[in-house]
């Protein structure tokens, strides 16, 4: 039997979701997901988990500068904020009437993607 090396690339968090950070220095803060990295199970949240990057000068007359950019954090450190009950929640999946899988809030049971 051929062993499957890669896990299915399915994440509970998607680009554009509102999430709350549940651990680390930005704990409790909320932001929009800018990018997801399913392979690493990491997300970039806009304006949060900022780190300083040092940029080298590209030309002789330029100086190197420090810029702040959001660093990826592990998906387990963020929770999706439900657009219906406004709470950080776990995500379930149900099959809708259209036969597709939809994400649901485990707290209020509402579909999460229906509002988009
Ligand atoms: Zn909810």
PDB file of N, CA, C and O and ligand atoms in Angstrom, residues 82 84-85 105 108, ligand 1:
ATOM      1  N   UNK A  82     -16.921  33.958  15.203  1.00  0.00           N
ATOM      2  CA  UNK A  82     -18.181  33.711  14.504  1.00  0.00           C
ATOM      3  C   UNK A  82     -18.855  35.039  14.156  1.00  0.00           C
ATOM      4  O   UNK A  82     -19.009  35.900  15.013  1.00  0.00           O
ATOM      5  N   UNK A  84     -21.884  35.540  13.610  1.00  0.00           N
ATOM      6  CA  UNK A  84     -23.252  35.589  14.138  1.00  0.00           C
ATOM      7  C   UNK A  84     -23.277  35.894  15.632  1.00  0.00           C
ATOM      8  O   UNK A  84     -24.023  36.751  16.090  1.00  0.00           O
ATOM      9  N   UNK A  85     -22.451  35.152  16.396  1.00  0.00           N
ATOM     10  CA  UNK A  85     -22.510  35.364  17.848  1.00  0.00           C
ATOM     11  C   UNK A  85     -21.301  36.146  18.359  1.00  0.00           C
ATOM     12  O   UNK A  85     -21.217  36.436  19.548  1.00  0.00           O
ATOM     13  N   UNK A 105     -20.483  27.310  13.216  1.00  0.00           N
ATOM     14  CA  UNK A 105     -20.019  27.711  14.534  1.00  0.00           C
ATOM     15  C   UNK A 105     -20.459  26.662  15.539  1.00  0.00           C
ATOM     16  O   UNK A 105     -21.623  26.246  15.559  1.00  0.00           O
ATOM     17  N   UNK A 108     -23.098  28.608  18.264  1.00  0.00           N
ATOM     18  CA  UNK A 108     -24.497  28.943  17.963  1.00  0.00           C
ATOM     19  C   UNK A 108     -25.073  28.082  16.837  1.00  0.00           C
ATOM     20  O   UNK A 108     -26.258  28.121  16.582  1.00  0.00           O
TER      21      UNK A 108
HETATM   22 ZN1  LIG B   1     -21.689  31.543  16.442  1.00  0.00          ZN
END
